PDB file of C-alpha atoms in Angstrom:
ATOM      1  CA  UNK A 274       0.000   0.000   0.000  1.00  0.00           C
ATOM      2  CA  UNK A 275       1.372   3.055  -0.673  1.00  0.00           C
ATOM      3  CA  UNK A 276       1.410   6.549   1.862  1.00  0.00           C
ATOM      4  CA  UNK A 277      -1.874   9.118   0.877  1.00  0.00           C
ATOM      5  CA  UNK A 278       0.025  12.221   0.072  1.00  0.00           C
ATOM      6  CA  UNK A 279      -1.525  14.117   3.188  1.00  0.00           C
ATOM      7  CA  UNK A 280      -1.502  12.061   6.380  1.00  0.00           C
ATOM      8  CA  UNK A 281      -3.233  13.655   9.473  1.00  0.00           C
ATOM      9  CA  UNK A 282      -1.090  13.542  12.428  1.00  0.00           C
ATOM     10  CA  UNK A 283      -3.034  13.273  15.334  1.00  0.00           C
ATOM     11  CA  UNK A 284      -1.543  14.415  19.174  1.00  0.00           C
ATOM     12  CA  UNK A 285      -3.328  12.463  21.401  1.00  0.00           C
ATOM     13  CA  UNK A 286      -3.285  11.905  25.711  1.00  0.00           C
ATOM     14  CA  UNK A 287      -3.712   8.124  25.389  1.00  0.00           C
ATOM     15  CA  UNK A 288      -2.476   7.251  22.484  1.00  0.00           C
ATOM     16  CA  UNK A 289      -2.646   3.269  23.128  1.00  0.00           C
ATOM     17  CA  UNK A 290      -6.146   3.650  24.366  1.00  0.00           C
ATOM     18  CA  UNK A 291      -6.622   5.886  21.276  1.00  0.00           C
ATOM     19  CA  UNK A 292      -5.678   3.090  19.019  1.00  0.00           C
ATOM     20  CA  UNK A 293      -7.875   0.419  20.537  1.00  0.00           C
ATOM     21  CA  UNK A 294     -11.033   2.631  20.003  1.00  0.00           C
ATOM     22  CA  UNK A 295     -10.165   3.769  15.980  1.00  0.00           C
ATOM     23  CA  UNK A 296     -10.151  -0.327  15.507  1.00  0.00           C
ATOM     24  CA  UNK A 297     -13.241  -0.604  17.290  1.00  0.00           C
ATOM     25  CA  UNK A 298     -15.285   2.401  15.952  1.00  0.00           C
ATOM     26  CA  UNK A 299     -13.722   2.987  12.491  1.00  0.00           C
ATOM     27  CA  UNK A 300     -12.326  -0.262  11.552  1.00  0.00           C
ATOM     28  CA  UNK A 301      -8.445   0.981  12.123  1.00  0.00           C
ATOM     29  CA  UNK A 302      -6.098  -1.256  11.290  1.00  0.00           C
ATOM     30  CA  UNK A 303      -2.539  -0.840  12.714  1.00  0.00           C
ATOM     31  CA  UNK A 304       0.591  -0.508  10.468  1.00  0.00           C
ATOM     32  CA  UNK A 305       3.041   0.253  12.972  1.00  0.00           C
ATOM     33  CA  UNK A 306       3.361   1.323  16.789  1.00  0.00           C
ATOM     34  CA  UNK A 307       7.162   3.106  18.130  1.00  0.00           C
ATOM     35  CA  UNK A 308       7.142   3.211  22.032  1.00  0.00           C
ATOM     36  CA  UNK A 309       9.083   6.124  23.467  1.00  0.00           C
ATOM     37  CA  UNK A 310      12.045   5.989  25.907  1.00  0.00           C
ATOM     38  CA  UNK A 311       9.614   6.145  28.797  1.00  0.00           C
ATOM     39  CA  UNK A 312       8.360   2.606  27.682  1.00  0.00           C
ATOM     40  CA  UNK A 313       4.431   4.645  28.783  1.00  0.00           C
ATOM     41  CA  UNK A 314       3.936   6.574  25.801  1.00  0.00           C
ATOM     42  CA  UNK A 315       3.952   6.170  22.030  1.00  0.00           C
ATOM     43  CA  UNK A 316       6.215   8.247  19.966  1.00  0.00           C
ATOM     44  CA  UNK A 317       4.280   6.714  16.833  1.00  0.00           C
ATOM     45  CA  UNK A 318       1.769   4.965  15.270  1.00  0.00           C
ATOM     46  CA  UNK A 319       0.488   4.818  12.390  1.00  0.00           C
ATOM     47  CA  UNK A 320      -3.167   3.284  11.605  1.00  0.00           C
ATOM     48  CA  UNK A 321      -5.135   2.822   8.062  1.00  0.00           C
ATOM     49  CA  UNK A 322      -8.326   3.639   8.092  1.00  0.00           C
ATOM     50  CA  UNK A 323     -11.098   3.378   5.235  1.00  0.00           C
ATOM     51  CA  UNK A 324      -7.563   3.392   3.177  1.00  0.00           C
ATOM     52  CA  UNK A 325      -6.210   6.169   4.231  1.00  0.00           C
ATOM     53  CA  UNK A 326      -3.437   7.039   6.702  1.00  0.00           C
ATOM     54  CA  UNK A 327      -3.170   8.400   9.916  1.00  0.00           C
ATOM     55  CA  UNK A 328      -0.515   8.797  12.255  1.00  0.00           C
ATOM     56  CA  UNK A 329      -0.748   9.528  15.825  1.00  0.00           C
ATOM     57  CA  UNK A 330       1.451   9.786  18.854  1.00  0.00           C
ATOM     58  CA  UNK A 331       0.802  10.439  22.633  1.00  0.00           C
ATOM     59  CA  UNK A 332       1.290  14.140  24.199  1.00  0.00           C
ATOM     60  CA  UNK A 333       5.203  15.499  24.932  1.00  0.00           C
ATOM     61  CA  UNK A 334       4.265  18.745  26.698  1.00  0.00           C
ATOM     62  CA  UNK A 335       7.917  18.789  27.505  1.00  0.00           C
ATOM     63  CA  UNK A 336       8.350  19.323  23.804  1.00  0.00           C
ATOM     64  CA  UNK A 337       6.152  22.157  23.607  1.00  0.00           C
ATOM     65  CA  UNK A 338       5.836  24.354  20.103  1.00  0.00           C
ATOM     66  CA  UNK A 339       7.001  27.713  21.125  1.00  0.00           C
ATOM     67  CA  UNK A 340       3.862  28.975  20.990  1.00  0.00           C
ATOM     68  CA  UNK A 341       2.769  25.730  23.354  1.00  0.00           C
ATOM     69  CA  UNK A 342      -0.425  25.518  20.857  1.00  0.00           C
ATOM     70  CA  UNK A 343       0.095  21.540  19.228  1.00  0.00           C
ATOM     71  CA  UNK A 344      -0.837  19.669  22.097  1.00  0.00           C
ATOM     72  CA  UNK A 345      -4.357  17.025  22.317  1.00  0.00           C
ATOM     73  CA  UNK A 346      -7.144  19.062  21.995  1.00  0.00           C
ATOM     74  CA  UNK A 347      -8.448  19.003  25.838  1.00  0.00           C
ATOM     75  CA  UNK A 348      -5.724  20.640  26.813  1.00  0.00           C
ATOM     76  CA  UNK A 349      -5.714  23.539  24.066  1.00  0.00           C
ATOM     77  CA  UNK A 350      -9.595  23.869  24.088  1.00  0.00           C
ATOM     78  CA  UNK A 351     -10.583  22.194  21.280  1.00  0.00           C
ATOM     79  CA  UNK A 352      -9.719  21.479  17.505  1.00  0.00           C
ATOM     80  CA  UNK A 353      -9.985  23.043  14.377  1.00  0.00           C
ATOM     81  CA  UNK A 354      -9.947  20.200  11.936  1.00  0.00           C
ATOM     82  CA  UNK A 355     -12.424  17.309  10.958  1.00  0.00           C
ATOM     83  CA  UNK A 356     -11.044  14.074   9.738  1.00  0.00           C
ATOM     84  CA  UNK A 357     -13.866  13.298   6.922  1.00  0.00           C
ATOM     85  CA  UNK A 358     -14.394  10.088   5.354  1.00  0.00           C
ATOM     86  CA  UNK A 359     -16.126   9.387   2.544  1.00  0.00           C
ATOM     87  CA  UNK A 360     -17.804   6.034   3.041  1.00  0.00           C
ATOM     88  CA  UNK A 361     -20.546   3.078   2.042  1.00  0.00           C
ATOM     89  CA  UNK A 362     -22.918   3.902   4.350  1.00  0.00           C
ATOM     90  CA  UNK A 363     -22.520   7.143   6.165  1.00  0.00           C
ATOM     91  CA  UNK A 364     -25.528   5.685   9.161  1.00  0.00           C
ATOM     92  CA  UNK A 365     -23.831   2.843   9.731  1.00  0.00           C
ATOM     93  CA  UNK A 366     -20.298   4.219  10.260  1.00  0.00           C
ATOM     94  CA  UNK A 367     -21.700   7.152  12.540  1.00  0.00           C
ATOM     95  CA  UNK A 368     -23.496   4.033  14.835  1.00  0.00           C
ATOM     96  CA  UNK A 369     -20.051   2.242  15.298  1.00  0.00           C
ATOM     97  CA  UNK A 370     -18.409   5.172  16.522  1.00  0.00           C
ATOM     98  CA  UNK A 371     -21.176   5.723  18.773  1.00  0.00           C
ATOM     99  CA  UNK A 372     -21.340   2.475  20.153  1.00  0.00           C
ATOM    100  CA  UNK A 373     -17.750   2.461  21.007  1.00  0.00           C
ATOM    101  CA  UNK A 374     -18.311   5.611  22.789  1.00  0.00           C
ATOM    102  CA  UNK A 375     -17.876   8.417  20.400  1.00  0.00           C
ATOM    103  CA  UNK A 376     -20.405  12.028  20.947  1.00  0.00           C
ATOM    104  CA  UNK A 377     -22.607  12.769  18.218  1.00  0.00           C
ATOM    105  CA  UNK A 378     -21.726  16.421  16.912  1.00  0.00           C
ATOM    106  CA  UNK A 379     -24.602  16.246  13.545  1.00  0.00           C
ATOM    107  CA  UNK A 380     -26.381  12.526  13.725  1.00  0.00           C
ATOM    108  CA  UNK A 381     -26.737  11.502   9.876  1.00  0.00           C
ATOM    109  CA  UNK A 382     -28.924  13.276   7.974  1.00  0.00           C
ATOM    110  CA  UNK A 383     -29.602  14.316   4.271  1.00  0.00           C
ATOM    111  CA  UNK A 384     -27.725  17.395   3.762  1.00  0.00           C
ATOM    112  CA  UNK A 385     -28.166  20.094   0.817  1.00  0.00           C
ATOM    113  CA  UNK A 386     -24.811  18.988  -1.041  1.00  0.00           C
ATOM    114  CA  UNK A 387     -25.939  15.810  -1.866  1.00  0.00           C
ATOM    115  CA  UNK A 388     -24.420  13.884   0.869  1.00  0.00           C
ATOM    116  CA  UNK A 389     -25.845  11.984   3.871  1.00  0.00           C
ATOM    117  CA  UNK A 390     -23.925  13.479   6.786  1.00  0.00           C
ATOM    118  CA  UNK A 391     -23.050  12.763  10.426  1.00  0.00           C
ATOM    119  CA  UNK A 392     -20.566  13.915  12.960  1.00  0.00           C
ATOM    120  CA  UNK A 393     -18.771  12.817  15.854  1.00  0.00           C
ATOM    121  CA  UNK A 394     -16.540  14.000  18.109  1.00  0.00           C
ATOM    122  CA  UNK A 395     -13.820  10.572  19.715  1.00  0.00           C
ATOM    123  CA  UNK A 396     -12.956  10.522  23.613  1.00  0.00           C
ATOM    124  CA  UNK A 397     -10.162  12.070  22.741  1.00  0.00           C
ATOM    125  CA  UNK A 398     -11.643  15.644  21.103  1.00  0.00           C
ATOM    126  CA  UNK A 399     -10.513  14.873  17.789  1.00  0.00           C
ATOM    127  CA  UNK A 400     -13.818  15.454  15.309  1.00  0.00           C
ATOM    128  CA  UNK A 401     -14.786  13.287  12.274  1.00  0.00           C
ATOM    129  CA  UNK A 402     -17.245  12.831   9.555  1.00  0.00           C
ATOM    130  CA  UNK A 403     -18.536  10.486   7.920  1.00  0.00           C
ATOM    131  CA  UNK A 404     -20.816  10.706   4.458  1.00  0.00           C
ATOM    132  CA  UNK A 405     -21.715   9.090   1.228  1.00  0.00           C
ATOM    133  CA  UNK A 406     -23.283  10.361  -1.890  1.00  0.00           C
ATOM    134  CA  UNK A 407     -27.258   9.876  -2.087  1.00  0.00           C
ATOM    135  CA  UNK A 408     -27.516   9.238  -5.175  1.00  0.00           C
ATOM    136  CA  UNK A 409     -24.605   6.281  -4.724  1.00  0.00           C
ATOM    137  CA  UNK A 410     -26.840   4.947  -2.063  1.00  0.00           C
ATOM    138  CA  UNK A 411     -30.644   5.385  -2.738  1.00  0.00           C
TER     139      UNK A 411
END
């Protein structure tokens, strides 16, 4: 397989945990996991997911960004980007990630675009989206 040519890099305060619940509510499949010195955290991992990548690792704050800003969203107050996947069946991919214990931001609906649309929010604050054209699927 090869690497999508953007990968979202996720900073995450459980990253182990974080991995366990991707598989669960999105179907994650690991690639690869790189344990930091500590032998606690992970300084990598890297997960596909509806065939794309994403990496994650768990939270450094003593490797802070000057500006201390890239850190897991609970701790900097929340996120500014949704992880959207396009998908087969945009209802059933919103009720796995709620059943594994993701919030429901938009539950799945048919939007004006074209799309049927839901959104969820992961334990962790990251945000994602899930849809499929209705026209692919009526």
């Amino acid at each position: 397989m090869t690497m999508s040519p953007i990968i979202p890099h996720l900073n995450i305060d459980g990253a182990t945990a974080a991995i366990d619940f991707y598989a669960k509510a999105l179907g994650a499949t690991e690639m690869a996991r790189v344990p930091a010195e500590d032998g606690k955290r992970l300084l990598h991992a890297a997960l596909v997911i509806n065939g794309g990548h994403v990496f994650l690792h768990d939270d450094f704050p003593e490797f802070q960004s000057p500006n201390g800003r890239f850190a897991p969203p609970p701790r900097i107050g929340g996120v500014s980007v949704t992880m959207h996947l396009t998908v087969d069946d945009c209802d059933a991919w919103y009720a796995r990630a709620i059943a594994a214990g993701a919030v429901e931001v938009v539950a799945p609906h048919d939007a004006f675009w074209g799309d049927r649309y839901g959104q969820v929010n992961d334990p962790y604050g990251h945000s994602w989206s899930f849809a499929h054209t209705l026209s692919a699927k009526s």
